GROMACS .gro file of N, CA and C in nm:
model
  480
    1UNK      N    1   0.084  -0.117   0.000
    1UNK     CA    2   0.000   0.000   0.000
    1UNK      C    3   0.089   0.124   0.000
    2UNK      N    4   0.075   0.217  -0.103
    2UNK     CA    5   0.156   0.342  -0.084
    2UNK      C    6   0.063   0.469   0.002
    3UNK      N    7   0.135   0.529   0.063
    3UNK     CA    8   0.144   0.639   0.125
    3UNK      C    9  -0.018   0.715   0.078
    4UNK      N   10  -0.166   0.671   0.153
    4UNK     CA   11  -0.238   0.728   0.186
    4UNK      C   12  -0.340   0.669   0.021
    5UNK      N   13  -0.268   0.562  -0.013
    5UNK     CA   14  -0.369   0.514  -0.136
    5UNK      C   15  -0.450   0.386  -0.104
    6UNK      N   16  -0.560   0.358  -0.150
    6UNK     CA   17  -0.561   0.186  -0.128
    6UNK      C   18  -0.512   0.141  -0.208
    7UNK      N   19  -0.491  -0.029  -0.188
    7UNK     CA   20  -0.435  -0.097  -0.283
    7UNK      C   21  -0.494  -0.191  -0.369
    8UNK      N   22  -0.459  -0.179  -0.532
    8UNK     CA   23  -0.589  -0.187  -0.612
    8UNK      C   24  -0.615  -0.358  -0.611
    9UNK      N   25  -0.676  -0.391  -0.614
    9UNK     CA   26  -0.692  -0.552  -0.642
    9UNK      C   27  -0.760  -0.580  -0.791
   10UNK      N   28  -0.676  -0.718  -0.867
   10UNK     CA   29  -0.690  -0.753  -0.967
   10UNK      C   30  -0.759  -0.877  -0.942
   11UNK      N   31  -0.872  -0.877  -1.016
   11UNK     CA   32  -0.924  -1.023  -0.990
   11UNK      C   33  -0.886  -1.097  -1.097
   12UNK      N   34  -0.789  -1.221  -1.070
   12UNK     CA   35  -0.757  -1.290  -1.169
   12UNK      C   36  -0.860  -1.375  -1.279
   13UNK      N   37  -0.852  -1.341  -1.397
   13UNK     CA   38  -0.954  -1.444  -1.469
   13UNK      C   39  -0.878  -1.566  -1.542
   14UNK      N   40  -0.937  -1.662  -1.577
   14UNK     CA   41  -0.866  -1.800  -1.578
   14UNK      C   42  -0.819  -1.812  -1.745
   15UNK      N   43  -0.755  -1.826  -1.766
   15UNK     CA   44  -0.671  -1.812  -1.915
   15UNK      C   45  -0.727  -1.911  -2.057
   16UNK      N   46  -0.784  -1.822  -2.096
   16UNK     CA   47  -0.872  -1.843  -2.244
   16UNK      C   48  -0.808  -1.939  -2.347
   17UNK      N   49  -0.866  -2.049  -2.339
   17UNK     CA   50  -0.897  -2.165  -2.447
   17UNK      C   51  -0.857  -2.142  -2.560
   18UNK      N   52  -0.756  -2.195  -2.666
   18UNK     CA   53  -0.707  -2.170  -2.781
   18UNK      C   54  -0.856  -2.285  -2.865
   19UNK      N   55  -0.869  -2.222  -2.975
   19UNK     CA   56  -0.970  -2.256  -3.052
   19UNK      C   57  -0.881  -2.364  -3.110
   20UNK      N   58  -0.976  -2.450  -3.174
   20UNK     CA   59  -0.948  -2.575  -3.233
   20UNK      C   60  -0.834  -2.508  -3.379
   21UNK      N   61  -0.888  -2.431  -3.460
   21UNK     CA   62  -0.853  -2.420  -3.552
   21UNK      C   63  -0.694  -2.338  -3.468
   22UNK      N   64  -0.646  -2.288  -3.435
   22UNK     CA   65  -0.524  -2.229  -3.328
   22UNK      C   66  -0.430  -2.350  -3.280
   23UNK      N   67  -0.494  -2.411  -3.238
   23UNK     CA   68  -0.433  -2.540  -3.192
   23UNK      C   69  -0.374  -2.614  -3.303
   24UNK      N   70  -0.468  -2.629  -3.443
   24UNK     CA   71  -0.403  -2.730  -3.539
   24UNK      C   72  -0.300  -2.623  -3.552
   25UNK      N   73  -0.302  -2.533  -3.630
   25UNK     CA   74  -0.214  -2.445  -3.685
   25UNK      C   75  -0.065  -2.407  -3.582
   26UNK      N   76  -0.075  -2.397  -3.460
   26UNK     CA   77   0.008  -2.423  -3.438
   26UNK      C   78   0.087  -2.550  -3.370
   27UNK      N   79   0.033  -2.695  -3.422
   27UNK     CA   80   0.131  -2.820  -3.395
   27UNK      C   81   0.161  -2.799  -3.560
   28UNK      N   82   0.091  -2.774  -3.670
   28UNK     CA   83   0.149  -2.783  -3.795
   28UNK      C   84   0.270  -2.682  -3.802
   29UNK      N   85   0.305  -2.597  -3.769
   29UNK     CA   86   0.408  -2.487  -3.804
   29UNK      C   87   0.518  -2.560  -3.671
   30UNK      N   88   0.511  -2.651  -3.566
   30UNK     CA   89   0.577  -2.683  -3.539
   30UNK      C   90   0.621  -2.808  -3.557
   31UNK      N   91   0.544  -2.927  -3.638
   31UNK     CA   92   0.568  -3.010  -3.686
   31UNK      C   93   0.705  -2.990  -3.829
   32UNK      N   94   0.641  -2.844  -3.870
   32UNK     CA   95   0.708  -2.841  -4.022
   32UNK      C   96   0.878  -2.766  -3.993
   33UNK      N   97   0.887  -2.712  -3.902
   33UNK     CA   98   0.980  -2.658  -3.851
   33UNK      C   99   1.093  -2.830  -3.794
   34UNK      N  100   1.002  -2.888  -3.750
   34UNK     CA  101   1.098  -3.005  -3.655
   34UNK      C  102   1.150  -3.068  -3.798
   35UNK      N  103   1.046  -3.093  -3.893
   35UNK     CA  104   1.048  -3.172  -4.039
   35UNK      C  105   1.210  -3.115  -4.130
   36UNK      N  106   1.209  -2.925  -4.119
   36UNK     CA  107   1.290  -2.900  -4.154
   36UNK      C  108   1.428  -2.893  -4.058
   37UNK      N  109   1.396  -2.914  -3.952
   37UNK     CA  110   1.519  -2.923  -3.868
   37UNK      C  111   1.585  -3.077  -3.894
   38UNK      N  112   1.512  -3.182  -3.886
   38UNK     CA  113   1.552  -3.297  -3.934
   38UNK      C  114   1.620  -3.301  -4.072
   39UNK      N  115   1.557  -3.271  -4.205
   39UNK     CA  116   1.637  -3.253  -4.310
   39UNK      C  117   1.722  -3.215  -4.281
   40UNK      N  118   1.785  -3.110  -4.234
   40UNK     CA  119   1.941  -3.002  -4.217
   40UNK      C  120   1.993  -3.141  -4.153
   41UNK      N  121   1.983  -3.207  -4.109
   41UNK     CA  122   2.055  -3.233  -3.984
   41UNK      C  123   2.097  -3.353  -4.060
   42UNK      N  124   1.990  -3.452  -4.155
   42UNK     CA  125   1.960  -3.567  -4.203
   42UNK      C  126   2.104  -3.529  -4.347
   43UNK      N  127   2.068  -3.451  -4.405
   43UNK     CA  128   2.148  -3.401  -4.550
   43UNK      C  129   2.294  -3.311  -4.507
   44UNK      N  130   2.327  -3.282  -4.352
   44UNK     CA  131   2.423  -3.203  -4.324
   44UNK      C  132   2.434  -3.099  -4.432
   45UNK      N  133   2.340  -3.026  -4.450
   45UNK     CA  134   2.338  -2.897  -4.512
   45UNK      C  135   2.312  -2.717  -4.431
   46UNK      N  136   2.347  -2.644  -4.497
   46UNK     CA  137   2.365  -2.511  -4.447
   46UNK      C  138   2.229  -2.445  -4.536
   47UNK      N  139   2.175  -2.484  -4.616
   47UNK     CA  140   2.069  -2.469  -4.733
   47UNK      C  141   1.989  -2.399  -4.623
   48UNK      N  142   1.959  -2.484  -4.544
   48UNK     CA  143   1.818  -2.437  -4.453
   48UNK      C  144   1.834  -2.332  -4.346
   49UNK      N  145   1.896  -2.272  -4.316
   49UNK     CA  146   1.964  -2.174  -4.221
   49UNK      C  147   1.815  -2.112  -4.157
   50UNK      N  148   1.809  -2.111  -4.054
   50UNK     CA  149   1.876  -2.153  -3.924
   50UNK      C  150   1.870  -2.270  -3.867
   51UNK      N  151   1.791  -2.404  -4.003
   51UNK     CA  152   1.764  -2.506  -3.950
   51UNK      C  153   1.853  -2.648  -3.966
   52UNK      N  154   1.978  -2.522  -4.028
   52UNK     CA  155   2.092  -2.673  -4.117
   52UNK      C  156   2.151  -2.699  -3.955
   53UNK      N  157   2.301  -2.785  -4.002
   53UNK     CA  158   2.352  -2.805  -3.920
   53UNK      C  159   2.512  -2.712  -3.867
   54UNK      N  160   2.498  -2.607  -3.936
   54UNK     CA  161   2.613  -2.483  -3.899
   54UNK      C  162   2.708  -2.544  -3.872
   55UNK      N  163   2.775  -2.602  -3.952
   55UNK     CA  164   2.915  -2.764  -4.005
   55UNK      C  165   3.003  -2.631  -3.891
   56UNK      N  166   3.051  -2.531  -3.974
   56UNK     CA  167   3.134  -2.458  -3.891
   56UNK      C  168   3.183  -2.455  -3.715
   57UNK      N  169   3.041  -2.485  -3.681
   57UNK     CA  170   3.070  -2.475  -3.509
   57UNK      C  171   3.031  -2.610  -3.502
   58UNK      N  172   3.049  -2.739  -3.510
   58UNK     CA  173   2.985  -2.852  -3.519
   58UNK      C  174   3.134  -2.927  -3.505
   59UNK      N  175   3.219  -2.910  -3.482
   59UNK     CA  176   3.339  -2.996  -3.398
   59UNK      C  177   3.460  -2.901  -3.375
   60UNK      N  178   3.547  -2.938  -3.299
   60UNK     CA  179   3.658  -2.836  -3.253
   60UNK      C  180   3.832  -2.879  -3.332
   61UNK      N  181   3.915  -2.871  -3.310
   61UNK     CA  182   4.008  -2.911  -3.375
   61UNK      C  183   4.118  -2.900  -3.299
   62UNK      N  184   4.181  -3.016  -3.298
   62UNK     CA  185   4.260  -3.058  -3.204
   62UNK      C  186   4.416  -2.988  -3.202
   63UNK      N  187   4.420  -2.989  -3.092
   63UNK     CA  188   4.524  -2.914  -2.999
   63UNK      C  189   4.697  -2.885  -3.128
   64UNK      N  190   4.694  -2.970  -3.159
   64UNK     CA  191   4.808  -3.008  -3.252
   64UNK      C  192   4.753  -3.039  -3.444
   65UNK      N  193   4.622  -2.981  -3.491
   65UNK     CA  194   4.564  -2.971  -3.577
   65UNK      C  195   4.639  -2.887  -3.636
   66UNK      N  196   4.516  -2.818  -3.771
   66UNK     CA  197   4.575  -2.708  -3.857
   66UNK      C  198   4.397  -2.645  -3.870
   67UNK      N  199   4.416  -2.540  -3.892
   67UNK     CA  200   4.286  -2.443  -3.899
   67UNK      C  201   4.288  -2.401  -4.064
   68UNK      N  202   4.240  -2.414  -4.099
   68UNK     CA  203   4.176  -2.388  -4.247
   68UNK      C  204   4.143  -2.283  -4.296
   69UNK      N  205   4.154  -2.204  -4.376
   69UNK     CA  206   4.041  -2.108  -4.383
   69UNK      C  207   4.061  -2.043  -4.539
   70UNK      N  208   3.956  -2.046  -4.624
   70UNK     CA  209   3.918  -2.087  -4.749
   70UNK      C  210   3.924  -1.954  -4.763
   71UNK      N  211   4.001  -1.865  -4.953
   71UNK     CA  212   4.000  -1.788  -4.920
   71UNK      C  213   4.006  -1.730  -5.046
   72UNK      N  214   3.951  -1.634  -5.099
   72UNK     CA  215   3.977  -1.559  -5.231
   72UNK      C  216   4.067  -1.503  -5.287
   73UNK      N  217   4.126  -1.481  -5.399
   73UNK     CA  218   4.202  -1.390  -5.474
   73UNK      C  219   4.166  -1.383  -5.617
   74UNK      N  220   4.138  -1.258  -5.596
   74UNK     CA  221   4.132  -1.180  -5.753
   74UNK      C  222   4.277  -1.170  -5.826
   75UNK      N  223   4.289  -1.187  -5.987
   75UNK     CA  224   4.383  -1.133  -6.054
   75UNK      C  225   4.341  -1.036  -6.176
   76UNK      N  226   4.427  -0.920  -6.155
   76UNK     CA  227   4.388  -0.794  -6.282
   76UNK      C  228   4.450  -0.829  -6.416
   77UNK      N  229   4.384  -0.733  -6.468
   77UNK     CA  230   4.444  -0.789  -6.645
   77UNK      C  231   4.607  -0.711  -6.602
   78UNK      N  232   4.666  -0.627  -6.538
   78UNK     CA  233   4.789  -0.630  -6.513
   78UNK      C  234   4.888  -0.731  -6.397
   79UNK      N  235   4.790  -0.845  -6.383
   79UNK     CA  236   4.887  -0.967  -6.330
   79UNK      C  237   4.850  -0.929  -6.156
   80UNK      N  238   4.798  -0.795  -6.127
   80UNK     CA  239   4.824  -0.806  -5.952
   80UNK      C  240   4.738  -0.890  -5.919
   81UNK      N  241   4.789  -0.963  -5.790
   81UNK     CA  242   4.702  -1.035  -5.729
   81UNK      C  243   4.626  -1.001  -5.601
   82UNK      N  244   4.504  -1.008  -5.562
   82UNK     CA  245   4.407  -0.899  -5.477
   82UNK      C  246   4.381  -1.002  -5.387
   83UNK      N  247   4.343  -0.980  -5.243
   83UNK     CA  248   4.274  -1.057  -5.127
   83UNK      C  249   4.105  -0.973  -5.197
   84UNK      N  250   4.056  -1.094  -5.171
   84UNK     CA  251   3.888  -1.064  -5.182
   84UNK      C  252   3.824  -1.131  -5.087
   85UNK      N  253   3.751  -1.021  -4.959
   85UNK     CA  254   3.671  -1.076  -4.879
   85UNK      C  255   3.563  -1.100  -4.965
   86UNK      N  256   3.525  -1.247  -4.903
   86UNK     CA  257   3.404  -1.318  -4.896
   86UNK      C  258   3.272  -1.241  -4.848
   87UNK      N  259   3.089  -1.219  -4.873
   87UNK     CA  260   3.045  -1.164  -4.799
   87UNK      C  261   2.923  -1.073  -4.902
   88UNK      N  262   2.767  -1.022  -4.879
   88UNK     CA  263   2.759  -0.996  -4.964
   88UNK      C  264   2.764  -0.840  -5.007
   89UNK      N  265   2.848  -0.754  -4.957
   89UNK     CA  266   2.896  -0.643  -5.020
   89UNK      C  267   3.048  -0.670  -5.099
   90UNK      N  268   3.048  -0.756  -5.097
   90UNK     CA  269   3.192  -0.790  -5.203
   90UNK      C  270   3.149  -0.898  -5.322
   91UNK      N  271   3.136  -1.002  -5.271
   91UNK     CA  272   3.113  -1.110  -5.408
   91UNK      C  273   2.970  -1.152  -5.408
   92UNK      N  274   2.919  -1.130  -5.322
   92UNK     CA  275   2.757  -1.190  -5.331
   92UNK      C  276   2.722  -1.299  -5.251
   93UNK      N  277   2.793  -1.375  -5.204
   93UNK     CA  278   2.817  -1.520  -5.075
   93UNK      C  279   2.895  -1.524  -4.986
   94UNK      N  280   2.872  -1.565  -4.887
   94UNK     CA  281   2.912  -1.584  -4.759
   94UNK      C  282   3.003  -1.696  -4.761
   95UNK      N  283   3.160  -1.683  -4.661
   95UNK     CA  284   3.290  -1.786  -4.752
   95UNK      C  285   3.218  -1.962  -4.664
   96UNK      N  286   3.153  -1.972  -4.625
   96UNK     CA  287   3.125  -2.096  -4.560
   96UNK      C  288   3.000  -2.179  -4.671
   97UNK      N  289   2.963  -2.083  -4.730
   97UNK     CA  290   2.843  -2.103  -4.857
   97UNK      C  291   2.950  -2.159  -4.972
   98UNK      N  292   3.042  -2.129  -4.958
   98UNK     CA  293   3.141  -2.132  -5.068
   98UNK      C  294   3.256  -2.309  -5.021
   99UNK      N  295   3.253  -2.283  -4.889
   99UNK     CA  296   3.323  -2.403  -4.848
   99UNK      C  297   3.233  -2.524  -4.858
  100UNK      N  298   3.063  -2.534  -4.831
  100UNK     CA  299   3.010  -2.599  -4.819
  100UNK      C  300   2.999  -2.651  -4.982
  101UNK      N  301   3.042  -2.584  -5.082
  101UNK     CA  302   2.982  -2.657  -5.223
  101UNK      C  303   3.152  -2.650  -5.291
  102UNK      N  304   3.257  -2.637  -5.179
  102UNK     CA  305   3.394  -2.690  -5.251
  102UNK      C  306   3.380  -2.815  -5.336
  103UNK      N  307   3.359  -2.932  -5.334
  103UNK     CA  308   3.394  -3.048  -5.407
  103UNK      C  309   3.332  -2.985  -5.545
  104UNK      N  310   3.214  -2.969  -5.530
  104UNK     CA  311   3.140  -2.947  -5.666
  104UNK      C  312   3.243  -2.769  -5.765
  105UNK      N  313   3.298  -2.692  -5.679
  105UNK     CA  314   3.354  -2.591  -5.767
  105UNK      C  315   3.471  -2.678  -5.782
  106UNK      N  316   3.555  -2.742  -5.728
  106UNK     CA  317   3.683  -2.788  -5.750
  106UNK      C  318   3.687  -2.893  -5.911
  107UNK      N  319   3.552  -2.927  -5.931
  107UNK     CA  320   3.537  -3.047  -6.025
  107UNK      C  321   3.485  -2.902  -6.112
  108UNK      N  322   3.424  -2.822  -6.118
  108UNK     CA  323   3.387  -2.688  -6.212
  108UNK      C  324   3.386  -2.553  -6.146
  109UNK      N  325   3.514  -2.535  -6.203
  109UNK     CA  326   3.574  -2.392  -6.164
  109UNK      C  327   3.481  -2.273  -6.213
  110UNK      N  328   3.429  -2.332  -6.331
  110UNK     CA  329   3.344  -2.227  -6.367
  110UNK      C  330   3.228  -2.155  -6.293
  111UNK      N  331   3.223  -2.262  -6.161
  111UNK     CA  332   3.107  -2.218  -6.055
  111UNK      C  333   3.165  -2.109  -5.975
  112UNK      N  334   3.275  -2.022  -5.998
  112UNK     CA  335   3.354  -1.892  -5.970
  112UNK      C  336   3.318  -1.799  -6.049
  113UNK      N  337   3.272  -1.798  -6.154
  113UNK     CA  338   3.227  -1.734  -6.270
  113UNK      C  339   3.126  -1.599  -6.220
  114UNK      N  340   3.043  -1.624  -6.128
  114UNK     CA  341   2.922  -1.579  -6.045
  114UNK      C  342   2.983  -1.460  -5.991
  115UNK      N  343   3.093  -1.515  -5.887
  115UNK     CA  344   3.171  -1.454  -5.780
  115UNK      C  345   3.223  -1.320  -5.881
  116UNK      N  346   3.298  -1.313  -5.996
  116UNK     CA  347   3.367  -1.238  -6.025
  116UNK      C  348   3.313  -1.144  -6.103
  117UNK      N  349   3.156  -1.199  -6.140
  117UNK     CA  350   3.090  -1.051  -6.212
  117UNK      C  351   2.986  -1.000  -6.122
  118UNK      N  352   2.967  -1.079  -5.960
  118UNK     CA  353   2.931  -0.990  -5.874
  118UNK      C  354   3.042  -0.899  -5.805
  119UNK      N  355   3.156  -0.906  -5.758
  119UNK     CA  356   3.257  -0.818  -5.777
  119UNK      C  357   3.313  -0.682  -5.842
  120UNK      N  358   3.254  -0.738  -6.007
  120UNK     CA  359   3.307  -0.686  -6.091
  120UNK      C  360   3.156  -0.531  -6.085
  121UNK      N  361   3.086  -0.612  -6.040
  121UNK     CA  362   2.945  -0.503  -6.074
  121UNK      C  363   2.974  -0.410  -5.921
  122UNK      N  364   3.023  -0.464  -5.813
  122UNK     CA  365   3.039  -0.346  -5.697
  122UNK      C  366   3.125  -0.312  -5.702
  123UNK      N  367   3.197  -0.291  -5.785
  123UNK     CA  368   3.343  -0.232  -5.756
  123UNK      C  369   3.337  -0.166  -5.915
  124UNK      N  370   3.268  -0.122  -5.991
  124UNK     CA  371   3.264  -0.020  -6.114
  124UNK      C  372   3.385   0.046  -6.145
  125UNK      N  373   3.452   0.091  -6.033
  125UNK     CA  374   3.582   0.220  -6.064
  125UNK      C  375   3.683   0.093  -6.071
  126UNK      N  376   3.710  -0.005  -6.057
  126UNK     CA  377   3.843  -0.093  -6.093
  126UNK      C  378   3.821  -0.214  -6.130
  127UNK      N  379   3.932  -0.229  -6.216
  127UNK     CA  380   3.927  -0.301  -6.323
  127UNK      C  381   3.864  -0.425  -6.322
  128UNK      N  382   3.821  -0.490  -6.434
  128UNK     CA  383   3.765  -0.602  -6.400
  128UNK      C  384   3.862  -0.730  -6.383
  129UNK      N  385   3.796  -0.824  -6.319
  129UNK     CA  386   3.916  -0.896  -6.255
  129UNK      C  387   3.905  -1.025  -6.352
  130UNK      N  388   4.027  -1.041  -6.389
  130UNK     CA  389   4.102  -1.165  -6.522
  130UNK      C  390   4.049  -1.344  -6.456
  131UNK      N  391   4.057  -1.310  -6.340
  131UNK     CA  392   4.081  -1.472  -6.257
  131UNK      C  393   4.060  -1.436  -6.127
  132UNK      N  394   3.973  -1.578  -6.086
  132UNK     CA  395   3.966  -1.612  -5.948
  132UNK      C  396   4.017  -1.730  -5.927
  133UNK      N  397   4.108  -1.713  -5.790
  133UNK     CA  398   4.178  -1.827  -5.761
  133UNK      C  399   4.124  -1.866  -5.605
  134UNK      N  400   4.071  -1.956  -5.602
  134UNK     CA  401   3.977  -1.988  -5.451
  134UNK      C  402   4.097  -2.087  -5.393
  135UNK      N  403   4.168  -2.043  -5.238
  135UNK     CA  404   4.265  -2.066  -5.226
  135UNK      C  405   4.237  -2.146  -5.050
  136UNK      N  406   4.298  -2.154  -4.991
  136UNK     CA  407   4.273  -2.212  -4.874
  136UNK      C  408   4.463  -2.146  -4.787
  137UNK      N  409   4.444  -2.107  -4.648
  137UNK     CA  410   4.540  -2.051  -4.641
  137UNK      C  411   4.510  -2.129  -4.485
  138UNK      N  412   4.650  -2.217  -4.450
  138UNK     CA  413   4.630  -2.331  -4.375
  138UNK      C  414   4.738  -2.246  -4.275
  139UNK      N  415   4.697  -2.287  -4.126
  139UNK     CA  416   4.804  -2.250  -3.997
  139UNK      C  417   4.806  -2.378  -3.897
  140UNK      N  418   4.912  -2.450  -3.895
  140UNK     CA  419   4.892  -2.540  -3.812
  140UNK      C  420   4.924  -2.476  -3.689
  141UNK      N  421   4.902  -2.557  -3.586
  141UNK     CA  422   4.856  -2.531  -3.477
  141UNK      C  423   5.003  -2.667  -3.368
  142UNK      N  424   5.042  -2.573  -3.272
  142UNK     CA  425   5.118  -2.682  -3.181
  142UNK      C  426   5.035  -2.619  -2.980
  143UNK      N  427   4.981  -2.688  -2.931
  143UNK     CA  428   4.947  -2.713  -2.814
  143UNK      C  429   4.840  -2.571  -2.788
  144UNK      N  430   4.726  -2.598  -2.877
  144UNK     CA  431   4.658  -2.482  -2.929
  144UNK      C  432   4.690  -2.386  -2.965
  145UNK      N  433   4.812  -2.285  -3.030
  145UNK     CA  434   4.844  -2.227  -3.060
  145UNK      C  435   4.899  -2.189  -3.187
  146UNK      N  436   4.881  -2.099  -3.278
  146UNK     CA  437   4.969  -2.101  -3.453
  146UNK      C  438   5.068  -2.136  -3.403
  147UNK      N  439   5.154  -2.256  -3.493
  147UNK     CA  440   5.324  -2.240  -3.495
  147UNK      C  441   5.336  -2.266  -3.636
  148UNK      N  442   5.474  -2.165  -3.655
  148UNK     CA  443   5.524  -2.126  -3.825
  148UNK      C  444   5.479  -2.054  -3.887
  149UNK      N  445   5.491  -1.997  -4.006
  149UNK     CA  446   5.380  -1.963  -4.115
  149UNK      C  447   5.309  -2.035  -4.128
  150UNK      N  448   5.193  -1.950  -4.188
  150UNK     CA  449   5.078  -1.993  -4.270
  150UNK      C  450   5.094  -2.042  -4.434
  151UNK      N  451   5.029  -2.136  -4.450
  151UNK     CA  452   5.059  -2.194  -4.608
  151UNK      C  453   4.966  -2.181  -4.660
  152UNK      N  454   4.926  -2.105  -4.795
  152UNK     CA  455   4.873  -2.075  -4.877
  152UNK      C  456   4.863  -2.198  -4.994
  153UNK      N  457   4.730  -2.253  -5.012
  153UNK     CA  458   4.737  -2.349  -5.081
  153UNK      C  459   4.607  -2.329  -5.187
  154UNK      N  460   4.654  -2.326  -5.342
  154UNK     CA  461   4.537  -2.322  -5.412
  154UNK      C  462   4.458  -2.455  -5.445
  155UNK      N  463   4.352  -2.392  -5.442
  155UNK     CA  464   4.256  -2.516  -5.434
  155UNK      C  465   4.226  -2.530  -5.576
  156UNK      N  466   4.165  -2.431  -5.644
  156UNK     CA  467   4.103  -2.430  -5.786
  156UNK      C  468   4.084  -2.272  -5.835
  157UNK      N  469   4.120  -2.255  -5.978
  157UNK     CA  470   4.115  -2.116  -6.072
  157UNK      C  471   4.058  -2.120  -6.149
  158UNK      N  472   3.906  -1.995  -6.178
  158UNK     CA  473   3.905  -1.987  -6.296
  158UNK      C  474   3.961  -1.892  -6.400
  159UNK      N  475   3.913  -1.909  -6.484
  159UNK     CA  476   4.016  -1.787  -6.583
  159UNK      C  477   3.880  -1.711  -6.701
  160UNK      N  478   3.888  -1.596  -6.706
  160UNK     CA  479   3.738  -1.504  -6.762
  160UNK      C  480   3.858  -1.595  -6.929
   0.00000   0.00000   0.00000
């Protein structure tokens, strides 16, 4: 009770019955949700986001491993060679979208083709780029920690 007020009383009323048609509709939107959570999980795909299986955080890598990390380069019709973030204000895809369908670009490079005239369309003021070289730039690791350089390893190039 505050200072010279009464105190209000709420009479509780007992909590209203979802209608039949409420009820189906929502076990169906959670049936279809579990349906698509199973696929992701069943096909180990990223397709379904937020319902794949996010491969990325899905095991850790051991103490004395090597860390991976998949990685772009542009080349100009004058030979320089460019770092190209992944992402879609740069190429149009996200680099884990790109890791997840490696086997299939490595067997057709031409599936880079995409990457370099979305590039080529945000970046108007410089030049268009000759080649993409989708590269993988490896750091092994001694007692969780980088030891040595990093090795730069190409995976697959295409060429405009």
């Amino acid at each position: 009770m505050l200072a010279g007020r009464p105190s209000a009383h709420t009479t509780a009323r007992p909590p209203a019955r979802l209608s039949a048609l409420s009820l189906v509709w929502r076990t169906l939107v959670t049936f279809a949700c579990l349906a698509v959570l199973l696929v992701g999980g069943l096909t180990r795909s990223n397709d379904l986001f937020p319902f794949g299986v996010l491969d990325q955080f899905s095991r850790g890598i051991p103490p004395n491993g090597q860390v991976v990390n998949t990685c772009l380069q542009g080349v100009t019709a004058e030979g320089a060679v460019i770092d190209i973030r992944f992402g879609h204000r740069s190429v149009g895809i996200e680099r884990a979208d790109v890791e997840n369908q490696l086997p299939a670009i490595q067997e057709d490079p031409a599936l880079l083709e995409p990457l370099a005239a979305e590039y080529d369309r945000r970046h108007p003021d410089d030049a268009p780029l000759q080649a993409l070289i989708l590269c993988q730039r490896i750091t092994q690791l001694r007692d969780g920690a980088a030891h040595g350089e990093e090795e730069l390893v190409e995976v697959t190039q295409w060429e405009r």
